[in-house]
Short mmCIF file of C-alpha atoms and ligand atoms in Angstrom, two decimals:
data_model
loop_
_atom_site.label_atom_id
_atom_site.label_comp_id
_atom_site.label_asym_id
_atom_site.label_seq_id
_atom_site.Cartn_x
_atom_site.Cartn_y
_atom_site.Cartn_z
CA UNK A 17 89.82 136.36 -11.76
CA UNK A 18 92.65 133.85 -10.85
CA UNK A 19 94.69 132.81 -14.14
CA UNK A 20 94.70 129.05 -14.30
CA UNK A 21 98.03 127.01 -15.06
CA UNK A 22 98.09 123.24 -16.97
CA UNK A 23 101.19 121.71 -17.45
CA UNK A 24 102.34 118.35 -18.57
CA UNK A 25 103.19 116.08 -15.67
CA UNK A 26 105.66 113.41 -17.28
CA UNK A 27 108.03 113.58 -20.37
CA UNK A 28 105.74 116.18 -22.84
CA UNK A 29 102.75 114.41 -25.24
CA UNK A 30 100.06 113.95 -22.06
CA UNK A 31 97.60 115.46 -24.36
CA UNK A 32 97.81 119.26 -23.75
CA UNK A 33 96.50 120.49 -26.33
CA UNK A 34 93.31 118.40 -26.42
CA UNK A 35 92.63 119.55 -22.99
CA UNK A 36 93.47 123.39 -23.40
CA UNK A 37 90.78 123.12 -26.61
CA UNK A 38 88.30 121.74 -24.38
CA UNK A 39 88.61 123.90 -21.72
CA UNK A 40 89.39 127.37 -23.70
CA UNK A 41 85.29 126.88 -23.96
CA UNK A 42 85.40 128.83 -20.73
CA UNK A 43 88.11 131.32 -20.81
CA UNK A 44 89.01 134.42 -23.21
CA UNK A 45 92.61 134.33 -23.24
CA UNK A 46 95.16 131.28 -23.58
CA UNK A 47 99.36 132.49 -23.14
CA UNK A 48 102.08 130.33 -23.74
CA UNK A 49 105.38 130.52 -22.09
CA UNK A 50 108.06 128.54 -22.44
CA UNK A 51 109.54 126.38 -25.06
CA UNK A 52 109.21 126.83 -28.74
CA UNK A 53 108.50 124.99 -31.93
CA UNK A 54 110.02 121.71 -29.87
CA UNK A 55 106.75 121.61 -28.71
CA UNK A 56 103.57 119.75 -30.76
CA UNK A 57 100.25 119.56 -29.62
CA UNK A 58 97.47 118.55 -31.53
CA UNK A 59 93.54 119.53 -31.63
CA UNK A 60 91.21 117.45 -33.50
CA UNK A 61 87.99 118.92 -34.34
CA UNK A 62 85.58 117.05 -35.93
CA UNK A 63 87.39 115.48 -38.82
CA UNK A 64 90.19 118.29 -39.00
CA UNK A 65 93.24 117.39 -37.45
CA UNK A 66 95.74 120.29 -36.10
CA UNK A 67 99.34 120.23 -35.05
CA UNK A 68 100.51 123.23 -33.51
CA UNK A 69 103.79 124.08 -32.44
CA UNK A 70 104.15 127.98 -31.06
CA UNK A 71 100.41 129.23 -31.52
CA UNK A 72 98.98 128.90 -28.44
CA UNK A 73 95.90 126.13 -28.71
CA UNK A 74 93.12 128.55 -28.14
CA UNK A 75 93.05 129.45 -31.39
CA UNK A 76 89.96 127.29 -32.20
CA UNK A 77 87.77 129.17 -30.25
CA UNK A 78 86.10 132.62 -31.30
CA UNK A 79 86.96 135.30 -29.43
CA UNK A 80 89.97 134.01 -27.55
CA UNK A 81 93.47 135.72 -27.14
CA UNK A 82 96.03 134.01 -28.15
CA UNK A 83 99.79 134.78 -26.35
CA UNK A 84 102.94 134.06 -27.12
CA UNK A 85 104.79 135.37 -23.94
CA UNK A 86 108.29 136.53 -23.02
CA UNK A 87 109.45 132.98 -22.39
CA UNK A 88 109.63 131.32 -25.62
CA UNK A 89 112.19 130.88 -28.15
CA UNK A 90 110.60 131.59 -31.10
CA UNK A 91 111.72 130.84 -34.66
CA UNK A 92 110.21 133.66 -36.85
CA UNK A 93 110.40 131.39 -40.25
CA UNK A 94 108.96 128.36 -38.36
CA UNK A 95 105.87 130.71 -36.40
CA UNK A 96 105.22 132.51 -39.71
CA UNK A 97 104.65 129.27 -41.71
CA UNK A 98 102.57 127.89 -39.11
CA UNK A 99 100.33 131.38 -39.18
CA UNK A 100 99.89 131.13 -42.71
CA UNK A 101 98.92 127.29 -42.79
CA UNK A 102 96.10 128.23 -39.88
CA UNK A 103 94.60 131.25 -42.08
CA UNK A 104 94.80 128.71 -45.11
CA UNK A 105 92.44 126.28 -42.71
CA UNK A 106 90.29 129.10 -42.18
CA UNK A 107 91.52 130.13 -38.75
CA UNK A 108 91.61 134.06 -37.39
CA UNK A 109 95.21 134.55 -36.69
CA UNK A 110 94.69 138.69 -36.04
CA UNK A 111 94.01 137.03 -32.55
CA UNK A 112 97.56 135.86 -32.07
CA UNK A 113 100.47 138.28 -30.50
CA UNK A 114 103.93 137.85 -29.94
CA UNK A 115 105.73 139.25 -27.08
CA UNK A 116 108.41 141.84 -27.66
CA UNK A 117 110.72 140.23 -25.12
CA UNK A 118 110.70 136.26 -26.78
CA UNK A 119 113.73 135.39 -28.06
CA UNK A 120 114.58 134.77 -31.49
CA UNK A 121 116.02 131.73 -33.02
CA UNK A 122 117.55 131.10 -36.40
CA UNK A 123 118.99 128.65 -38.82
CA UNK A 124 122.16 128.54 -37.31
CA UNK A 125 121.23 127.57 -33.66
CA UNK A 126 119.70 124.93 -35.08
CA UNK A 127 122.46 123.91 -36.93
CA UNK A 128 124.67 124.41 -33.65
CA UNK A 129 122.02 122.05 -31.88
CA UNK A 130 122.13 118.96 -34.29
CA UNK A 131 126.35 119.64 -34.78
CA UNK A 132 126.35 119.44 -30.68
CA UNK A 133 124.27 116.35 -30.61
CA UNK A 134 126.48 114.94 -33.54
CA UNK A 135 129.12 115.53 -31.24
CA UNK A 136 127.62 113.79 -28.34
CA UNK A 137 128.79 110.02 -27.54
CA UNK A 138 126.45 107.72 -27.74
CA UNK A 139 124.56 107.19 -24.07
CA UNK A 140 125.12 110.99 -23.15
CA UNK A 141 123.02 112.50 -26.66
CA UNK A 142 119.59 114.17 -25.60
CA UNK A 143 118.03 113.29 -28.81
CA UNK A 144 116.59 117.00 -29.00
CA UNK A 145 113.90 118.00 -31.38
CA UNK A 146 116.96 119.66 -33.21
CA UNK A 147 114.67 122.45 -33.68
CA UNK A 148 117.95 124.83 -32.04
CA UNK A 149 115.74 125.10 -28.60
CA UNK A 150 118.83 125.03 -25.80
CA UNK A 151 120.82 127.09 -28.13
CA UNK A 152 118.66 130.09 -28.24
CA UNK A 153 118.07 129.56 -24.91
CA UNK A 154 121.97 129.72 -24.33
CA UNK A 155 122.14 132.72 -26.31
CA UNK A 156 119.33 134.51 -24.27
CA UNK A 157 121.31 133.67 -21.10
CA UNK A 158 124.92 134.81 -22.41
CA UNK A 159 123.21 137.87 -23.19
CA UNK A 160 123.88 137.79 -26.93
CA UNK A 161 120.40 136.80 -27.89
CA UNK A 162 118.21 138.84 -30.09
CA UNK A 163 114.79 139.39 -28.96
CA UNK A 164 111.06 140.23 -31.17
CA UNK A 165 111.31 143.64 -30.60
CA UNK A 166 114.15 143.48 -33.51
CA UNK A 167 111.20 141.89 -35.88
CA UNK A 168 109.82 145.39 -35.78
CA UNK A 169 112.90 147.45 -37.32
CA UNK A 170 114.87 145.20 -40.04
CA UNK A 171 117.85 147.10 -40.45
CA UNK A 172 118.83 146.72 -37.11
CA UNK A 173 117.64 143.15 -37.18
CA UNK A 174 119.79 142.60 -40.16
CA UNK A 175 122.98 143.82 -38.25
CA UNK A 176 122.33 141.41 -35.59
CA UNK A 177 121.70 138.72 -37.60
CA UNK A 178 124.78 138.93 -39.82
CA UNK A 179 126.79 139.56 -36.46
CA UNK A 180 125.68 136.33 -34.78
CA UNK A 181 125.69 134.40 -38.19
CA UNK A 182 129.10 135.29 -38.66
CA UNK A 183 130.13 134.17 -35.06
CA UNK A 184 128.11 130.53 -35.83
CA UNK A 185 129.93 130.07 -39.22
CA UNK A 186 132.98 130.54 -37.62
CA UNK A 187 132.41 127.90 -35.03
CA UNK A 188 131.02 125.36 -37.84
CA UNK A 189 134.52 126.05 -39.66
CA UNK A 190 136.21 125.21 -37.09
CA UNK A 191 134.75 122.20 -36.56
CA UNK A 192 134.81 121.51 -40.60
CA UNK A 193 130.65 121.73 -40.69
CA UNK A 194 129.14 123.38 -43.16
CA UNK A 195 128.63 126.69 -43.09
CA UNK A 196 125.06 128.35 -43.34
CA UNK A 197 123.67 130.20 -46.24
CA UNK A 198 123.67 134.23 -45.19
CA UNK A 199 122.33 135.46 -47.71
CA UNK A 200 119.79 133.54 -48.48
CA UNK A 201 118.75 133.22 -44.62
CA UNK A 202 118.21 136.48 -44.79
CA UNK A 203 115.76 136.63 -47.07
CA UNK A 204 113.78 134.32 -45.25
CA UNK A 205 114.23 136.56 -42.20
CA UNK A 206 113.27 139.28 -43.13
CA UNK A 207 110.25 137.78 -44.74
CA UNK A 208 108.87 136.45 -41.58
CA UNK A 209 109.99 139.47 -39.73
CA UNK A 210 107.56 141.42 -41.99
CA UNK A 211 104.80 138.95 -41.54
CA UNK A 212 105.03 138.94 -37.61
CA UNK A 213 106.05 142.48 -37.04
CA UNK A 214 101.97 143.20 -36.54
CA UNK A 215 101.81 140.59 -33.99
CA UNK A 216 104.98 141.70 -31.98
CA UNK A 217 103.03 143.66 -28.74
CA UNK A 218 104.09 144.06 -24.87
CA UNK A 219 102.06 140.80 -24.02
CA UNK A 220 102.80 141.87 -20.23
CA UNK A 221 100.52 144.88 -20.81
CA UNK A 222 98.42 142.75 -22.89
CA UNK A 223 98.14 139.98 -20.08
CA UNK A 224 98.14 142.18 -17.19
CA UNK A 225 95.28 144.44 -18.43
CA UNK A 226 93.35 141.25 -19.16
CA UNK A 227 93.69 140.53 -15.38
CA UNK A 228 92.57 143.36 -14.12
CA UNK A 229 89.61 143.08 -16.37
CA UNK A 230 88.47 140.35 -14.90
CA UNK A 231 89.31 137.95 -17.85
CA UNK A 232 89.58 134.35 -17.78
CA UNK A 233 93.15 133.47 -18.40
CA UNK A 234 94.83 129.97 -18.68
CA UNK A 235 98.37 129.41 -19.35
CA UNK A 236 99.39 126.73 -21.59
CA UNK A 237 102.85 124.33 -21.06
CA UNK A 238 104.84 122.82 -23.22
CA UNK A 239 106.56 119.88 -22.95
CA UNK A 240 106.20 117.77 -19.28
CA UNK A 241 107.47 118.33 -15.91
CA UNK A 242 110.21 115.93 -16.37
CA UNK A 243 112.02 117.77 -18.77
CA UNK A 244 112.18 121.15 -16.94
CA UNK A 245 115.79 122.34 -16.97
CA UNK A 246 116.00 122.47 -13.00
CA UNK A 247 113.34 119.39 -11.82
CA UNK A 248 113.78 117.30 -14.73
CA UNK A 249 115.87 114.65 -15.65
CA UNK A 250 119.02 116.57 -16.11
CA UNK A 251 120.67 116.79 -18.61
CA UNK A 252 118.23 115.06 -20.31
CA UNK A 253 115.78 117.66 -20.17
CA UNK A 254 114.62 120.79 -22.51
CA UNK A 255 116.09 124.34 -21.71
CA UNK A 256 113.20 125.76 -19.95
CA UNK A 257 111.13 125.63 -16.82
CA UNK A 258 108.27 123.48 -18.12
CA UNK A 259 106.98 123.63 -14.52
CA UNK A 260 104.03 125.96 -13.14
CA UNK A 261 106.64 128.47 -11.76
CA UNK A 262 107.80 128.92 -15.26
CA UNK A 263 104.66 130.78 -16.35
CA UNK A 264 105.08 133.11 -13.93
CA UNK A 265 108.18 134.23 -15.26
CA UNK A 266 107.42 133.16 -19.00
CA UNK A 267 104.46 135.50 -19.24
CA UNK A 268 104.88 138.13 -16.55
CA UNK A 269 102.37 137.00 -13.98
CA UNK A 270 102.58 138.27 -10.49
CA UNK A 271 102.57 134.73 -8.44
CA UNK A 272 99.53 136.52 -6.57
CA UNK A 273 97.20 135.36 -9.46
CA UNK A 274 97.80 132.51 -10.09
CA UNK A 275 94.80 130.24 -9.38
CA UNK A 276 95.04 126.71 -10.39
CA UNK A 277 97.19 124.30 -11.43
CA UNK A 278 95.85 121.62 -14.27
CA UNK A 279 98.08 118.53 -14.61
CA UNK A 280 97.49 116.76 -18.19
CA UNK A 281 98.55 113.15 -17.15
CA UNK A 282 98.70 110.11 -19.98
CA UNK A 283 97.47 107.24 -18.01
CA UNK A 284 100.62 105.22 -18.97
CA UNK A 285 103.98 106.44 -19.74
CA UNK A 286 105.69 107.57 -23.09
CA UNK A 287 109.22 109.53 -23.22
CA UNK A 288 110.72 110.58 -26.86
CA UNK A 289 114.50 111.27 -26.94
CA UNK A 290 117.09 110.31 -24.72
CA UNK A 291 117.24 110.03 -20.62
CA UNK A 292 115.98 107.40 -17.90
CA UNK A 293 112.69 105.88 -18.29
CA UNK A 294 112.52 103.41 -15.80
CA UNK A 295 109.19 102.01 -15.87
CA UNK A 296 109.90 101.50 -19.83
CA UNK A 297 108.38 98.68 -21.87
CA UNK A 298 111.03 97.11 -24.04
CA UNK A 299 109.52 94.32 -25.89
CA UNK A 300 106.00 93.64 -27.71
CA UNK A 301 103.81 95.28 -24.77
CA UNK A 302 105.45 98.54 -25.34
CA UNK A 303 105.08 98.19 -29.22
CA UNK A 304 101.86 97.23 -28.59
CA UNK A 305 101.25 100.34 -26.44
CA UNK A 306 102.56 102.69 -29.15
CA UNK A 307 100.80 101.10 -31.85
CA UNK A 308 97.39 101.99 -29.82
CA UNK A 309 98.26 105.22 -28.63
CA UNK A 310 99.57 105.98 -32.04
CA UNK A 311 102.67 106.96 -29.90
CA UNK A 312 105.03 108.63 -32.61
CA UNK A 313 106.31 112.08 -32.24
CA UNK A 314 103.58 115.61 -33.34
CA UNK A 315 107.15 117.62 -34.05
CA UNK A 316 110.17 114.70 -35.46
CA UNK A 317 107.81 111.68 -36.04
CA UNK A 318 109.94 109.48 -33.60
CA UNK A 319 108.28 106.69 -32.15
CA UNK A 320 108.33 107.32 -28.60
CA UNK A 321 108.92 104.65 -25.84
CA UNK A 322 106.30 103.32 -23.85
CA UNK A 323 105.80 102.22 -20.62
CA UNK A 324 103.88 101.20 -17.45
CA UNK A 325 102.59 104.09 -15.57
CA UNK A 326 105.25 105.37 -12.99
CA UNK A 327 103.45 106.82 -9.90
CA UNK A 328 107.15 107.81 -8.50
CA UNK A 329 107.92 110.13 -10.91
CA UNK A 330 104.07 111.28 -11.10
CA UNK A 331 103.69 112.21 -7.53
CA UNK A 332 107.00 114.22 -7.65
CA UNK A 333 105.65 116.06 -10.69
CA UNK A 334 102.05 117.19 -8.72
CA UNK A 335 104.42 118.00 -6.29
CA UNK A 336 106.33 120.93 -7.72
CA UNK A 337 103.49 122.27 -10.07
CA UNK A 338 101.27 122.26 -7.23
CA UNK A 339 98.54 120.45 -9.35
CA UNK A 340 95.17 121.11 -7.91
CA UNK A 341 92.98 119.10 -10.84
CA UNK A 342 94.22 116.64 -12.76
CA UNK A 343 93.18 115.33 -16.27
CA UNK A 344 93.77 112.02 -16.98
CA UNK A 345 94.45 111.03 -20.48
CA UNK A 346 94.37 108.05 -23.14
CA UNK A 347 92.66 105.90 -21.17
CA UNK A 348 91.42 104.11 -23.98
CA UNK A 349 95.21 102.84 -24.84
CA UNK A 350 94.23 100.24 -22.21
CA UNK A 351 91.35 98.96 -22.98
CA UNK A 352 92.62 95.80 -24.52
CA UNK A 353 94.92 94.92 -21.65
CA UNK A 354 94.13 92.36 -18.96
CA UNK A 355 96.61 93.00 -16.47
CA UNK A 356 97.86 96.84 -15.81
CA UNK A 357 101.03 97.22 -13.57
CA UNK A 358 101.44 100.74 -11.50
CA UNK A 359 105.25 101.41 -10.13
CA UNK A 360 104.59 102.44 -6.82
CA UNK A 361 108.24 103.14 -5.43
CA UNK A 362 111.89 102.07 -6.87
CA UNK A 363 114.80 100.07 -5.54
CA UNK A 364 118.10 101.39 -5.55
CA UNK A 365 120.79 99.44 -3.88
CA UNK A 366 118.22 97.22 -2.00
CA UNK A 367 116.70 99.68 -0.63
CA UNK A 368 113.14 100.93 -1.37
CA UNK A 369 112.34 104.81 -2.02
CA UNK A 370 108.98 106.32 -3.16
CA UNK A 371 110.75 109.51 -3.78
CA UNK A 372 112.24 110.69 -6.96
CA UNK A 373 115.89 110.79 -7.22
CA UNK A 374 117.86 113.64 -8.79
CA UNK A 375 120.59 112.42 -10.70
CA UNK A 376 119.82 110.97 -14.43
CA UNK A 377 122.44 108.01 -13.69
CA UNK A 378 120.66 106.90 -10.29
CA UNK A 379 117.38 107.07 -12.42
CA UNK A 380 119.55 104.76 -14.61
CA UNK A 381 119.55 101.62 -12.66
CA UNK A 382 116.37 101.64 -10.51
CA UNK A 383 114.55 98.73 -10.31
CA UNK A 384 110.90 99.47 -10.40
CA UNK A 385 108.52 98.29 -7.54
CA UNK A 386 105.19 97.51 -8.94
CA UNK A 387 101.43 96.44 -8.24
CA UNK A 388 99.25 95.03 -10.26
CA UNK A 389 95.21 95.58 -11.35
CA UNK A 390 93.28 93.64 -13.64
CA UNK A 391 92.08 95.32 -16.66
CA UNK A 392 88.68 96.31 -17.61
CA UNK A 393 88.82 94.54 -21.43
CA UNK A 394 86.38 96.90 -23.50
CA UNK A 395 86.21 99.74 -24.96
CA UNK A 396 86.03 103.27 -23.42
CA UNK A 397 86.10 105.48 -26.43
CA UNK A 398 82.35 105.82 -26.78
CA UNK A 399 81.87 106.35 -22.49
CA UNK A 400 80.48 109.78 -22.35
CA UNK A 401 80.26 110.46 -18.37
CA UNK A 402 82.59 108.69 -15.62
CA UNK A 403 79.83 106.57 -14.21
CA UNK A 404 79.85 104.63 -18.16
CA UNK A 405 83.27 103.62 -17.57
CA UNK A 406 83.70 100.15 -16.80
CA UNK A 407 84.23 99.51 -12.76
CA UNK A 408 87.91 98.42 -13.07
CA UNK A 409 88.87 101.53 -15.44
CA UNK A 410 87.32 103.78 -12.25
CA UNK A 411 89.29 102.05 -9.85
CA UNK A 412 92.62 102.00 -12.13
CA UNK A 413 92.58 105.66 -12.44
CA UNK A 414 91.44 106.69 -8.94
CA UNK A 415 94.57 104.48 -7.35
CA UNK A 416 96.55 106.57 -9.58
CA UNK A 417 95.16 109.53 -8.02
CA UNK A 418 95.56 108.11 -4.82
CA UNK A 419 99.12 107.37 -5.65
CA UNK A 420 100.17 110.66 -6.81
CA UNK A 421 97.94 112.59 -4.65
CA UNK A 422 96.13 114.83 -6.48
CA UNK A 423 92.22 114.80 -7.59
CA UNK A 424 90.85 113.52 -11.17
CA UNK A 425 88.62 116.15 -12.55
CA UNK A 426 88.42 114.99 -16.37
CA UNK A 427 88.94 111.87 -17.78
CA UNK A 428 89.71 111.43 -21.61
CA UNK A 429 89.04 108.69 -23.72
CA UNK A 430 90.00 109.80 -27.05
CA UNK A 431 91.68 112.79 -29.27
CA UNK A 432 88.13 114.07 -30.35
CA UNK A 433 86.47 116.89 -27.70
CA UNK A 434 83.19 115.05 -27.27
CA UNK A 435 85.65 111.85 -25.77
CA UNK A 436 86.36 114.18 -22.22
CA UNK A 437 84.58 113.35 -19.39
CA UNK A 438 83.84 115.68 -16.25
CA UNK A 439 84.14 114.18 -13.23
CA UNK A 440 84.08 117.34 -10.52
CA UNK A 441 83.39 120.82 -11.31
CA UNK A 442 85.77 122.43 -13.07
P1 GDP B 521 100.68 117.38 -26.18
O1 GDP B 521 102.04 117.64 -26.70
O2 GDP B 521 100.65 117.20 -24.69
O3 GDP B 521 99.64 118.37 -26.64
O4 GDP B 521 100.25 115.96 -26.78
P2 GDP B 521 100.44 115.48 -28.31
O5 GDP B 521 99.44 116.18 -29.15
O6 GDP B 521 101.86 115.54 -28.71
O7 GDP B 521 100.12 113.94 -28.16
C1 GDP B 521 98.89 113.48 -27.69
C2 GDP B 521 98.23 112.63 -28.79
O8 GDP B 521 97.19 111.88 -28.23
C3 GDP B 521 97.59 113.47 -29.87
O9 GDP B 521 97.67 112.77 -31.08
C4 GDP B 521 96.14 113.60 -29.41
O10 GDP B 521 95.23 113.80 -30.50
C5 GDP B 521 95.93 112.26 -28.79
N1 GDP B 521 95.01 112.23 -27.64
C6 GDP B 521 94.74 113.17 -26.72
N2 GDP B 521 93.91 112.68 -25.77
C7 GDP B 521 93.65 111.40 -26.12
C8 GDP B 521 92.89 110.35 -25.53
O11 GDP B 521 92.29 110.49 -24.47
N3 GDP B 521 92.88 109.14 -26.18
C9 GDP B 521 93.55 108.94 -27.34
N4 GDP B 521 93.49 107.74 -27.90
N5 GDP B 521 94.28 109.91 -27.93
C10 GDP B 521 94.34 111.11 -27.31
P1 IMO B 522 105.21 118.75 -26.12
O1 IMO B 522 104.91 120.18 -25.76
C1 IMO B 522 107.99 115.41 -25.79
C2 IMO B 522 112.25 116.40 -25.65
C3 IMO B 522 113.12 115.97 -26.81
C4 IMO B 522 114.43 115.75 -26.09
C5 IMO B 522 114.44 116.85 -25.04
C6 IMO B 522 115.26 118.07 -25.44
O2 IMO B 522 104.65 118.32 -27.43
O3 IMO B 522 104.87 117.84 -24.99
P2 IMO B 522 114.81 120.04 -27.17
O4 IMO B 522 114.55 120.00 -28.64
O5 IMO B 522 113.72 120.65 -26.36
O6 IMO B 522 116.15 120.62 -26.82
O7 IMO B 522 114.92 118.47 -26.75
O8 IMO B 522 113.09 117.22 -24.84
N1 IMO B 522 111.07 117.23 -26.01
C7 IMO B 522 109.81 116.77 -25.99
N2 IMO B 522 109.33 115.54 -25.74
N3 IMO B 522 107.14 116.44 -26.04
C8 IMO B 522 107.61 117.68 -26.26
O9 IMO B 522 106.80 118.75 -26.36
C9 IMO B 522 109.01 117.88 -26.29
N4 IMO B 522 109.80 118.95 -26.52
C10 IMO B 522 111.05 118.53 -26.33
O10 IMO B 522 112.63 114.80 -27.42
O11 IMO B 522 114.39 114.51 -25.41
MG1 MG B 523 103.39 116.88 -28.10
#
């Protein structure tokens, strides 16, 4: 059986979780790989809401594997709170394994992260989730990293730690920032490293076993296409490859079986943090748009900015996932609008481009090309197959598709699981 990939096809928040839930009915195993608590995607079942950060969102359904694979940066304090506050809510959590090869990340990366932004001038800060992602990520790459395998044998865990604690509190010294609590970091450590050490398994094995069972696998990404370290907005981007490739690599997945590609696609625009945006609404219709969507951050609680949908950027996205099926999202955030505007290609220097550029400062200064549809003007929230959908909410979303050329598969018209409509087989 083919593993199945969805990924987030703008700037992270396209409703990825809602859409792994709904489709985890069909599959027995869900693996994350890449990112870490930076990441929030939120379930709503029934009347419970959920906001999960590392645990994959398969954890809803019985029976389902839950993997969280080599490519992470995991923080062991942050993972084991969010555990606990699942099994509180009633949730099986013996389903949930970590692999041995995630990194680790502590207190003082993200200390390091939120001194570096600090740092930053204004116009050239990320606005990270300050939750010490790039750092870890840093560390894993300069080879000084420490990985959850260590969760599994504290005392050498403990050497590590102090080592690379040391080295950080050295470096906030120097730059006359305070210095982090050892000790009592530690503790908290060590704690977690207890809690998880149970869950801490060669999720290769694990994943690659599954596949030659003939188990239904989908892989779940964080944060959106646009912020992948290489095809993203650099360097206003995350630290990982948030792009289909990246669970290849994130969960140790032979390219061979890899099936298909979901993109989760908002059918608007929202960015939070830093970095170009052109197609970005400053004024009341942007407000308006976040007030709707209820467009604030699931991780910091940041408003994000909102903006017209940007077709440019979209089709560049489907482009390097490969996105065979897309699902659009939030299509009810439009319902009261009369006019909708689509950007179609961008100016730069008077001359017209449909493709994406690659520099951040070019992305800067285009001027947005756009077209215009008339709105539909009622409500979609209660539509419960495509054909309910009012005629000019069909045609809006299948010019998007047209636009970014790639085929609409489920629509969804609200955060609850009975609000997704099929449109072709999935
Ligand atoms: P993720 O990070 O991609 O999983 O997305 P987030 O959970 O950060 O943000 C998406 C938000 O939109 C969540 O609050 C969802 O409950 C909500 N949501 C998902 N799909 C829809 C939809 O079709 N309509 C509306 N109104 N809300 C949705
Ligand atoms: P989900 O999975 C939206 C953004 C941050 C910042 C940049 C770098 O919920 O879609 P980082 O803390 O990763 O170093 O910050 O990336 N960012 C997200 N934006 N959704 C996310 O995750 C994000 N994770 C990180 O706001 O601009
Ligand atoms: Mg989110």
């Amino acid at each position: 059986m083919p593993v199945d990939i969805l990924v987030g096809t703008q700037w992270g928040d396209e409703g990825k979780g809602k859409l792994i839930d709904v489709l985890t009915r069909e599959i027995d195993m869900v693996v994350r790989f890449q990112g870490g608590n930076n990441a929030g995607h939120t379930v709503e079942i029934g009347d419970k809401k959920y906001v999960l950060h590392l645990v994959p969102s398969g954890v809803f359904r019985p029976n389902v594997s839950c993997v969280i694979g080599n490519g992470l940066v995991v923080d062991p304090v942050a993972l084991q709170q969010e555990m606990q506050a699942l099994a509180e809510r009633g949730l099986d959590i013996s389903v949930v394994e970590l692999s041995d090869k995630a990194h680790l990340i502590f207190e003082y990366h993200k200390l390091a992260d939120a001194l570096k932004e600090e740092d930053l001038e204004v116009g050239r800060k990320i606005g990270t989730t300050k939750r010490g992602i790039g750092l870890a990520y840093a560390d894993k790459a300069a080879r000084t990293g420490i990985r959850a395998i260590q969760l599994t044998d504290p005392d050498e865990l403990e050497v590590l730690f102090r080592e690379q604690a040391e080295k950080y509190n050295e470096l906030f010294a120097d730059a006359n920032s305070q210095l982090m609590d050892v000790e009592a970091e530690w503790r908290k450590v060590k704690a977690a490293a207890a809690f998880l050490a149970p869950h801490v398994k060669d999720t290769v094995l694990t994943v690659n076993r599954a596949i030659r069972a003939g188990k239904r696998i989908l892989c779940e990404g964080a944060q959106g296409a646009l912020l992948d370290i290489d095809h993203g907005t650099y360097p206003f981007v995350t630290s990982s490859n948030t792009t289909a490739g990246g669970a290849c690599t994130g969960a140790g997945i032979a390219p061979k079986h890899i099936g298909r590609v979901w993109g989760v696609m908002k059918a608007y625009t929202t960015r939070v943090g830093e970095g170009p945006f052109p197609t970005e609404l400053t004024d009341h219709s942007g407000e308006a748009l976040r007030g709707v969507g209820r467009e604030f951050g699931a991780t910091t609680g940041r408003p994000r900015r909102c903006g017209w949908f940007d077709a440019v950027a979209s089709r560049y996205s489907c482009m390097i996932n490969g996105v065979d099926k897309l699902a659009m999202t939030k299509l009810d955030v439009l319902d009261g609008l009369s006019e909708l505007k689509i950007c179609t290609s961008y100016e730069i220097n008077g001359q017209i481009t449909a493709d994406m550029p690659n520099d951040a400062k070019t992305l800067n200064v285009v001027n947005p090309i756009y077209e215009s549809m008339p709105g539909w003007q009622c409500s979609t929230a209660t539509a419960r197959s495509y054909h309910e959908l009012p005629g000019a909410a069909r045609r809006y979303l299948e010019r998007l598709a047209e636009l970014v050329g790639a085929e609409i598969a489920i629509v969804s018209v609200g955060p609850k699981r009975d609000q997704t409509l099929t449109v072709q087989a999935i």
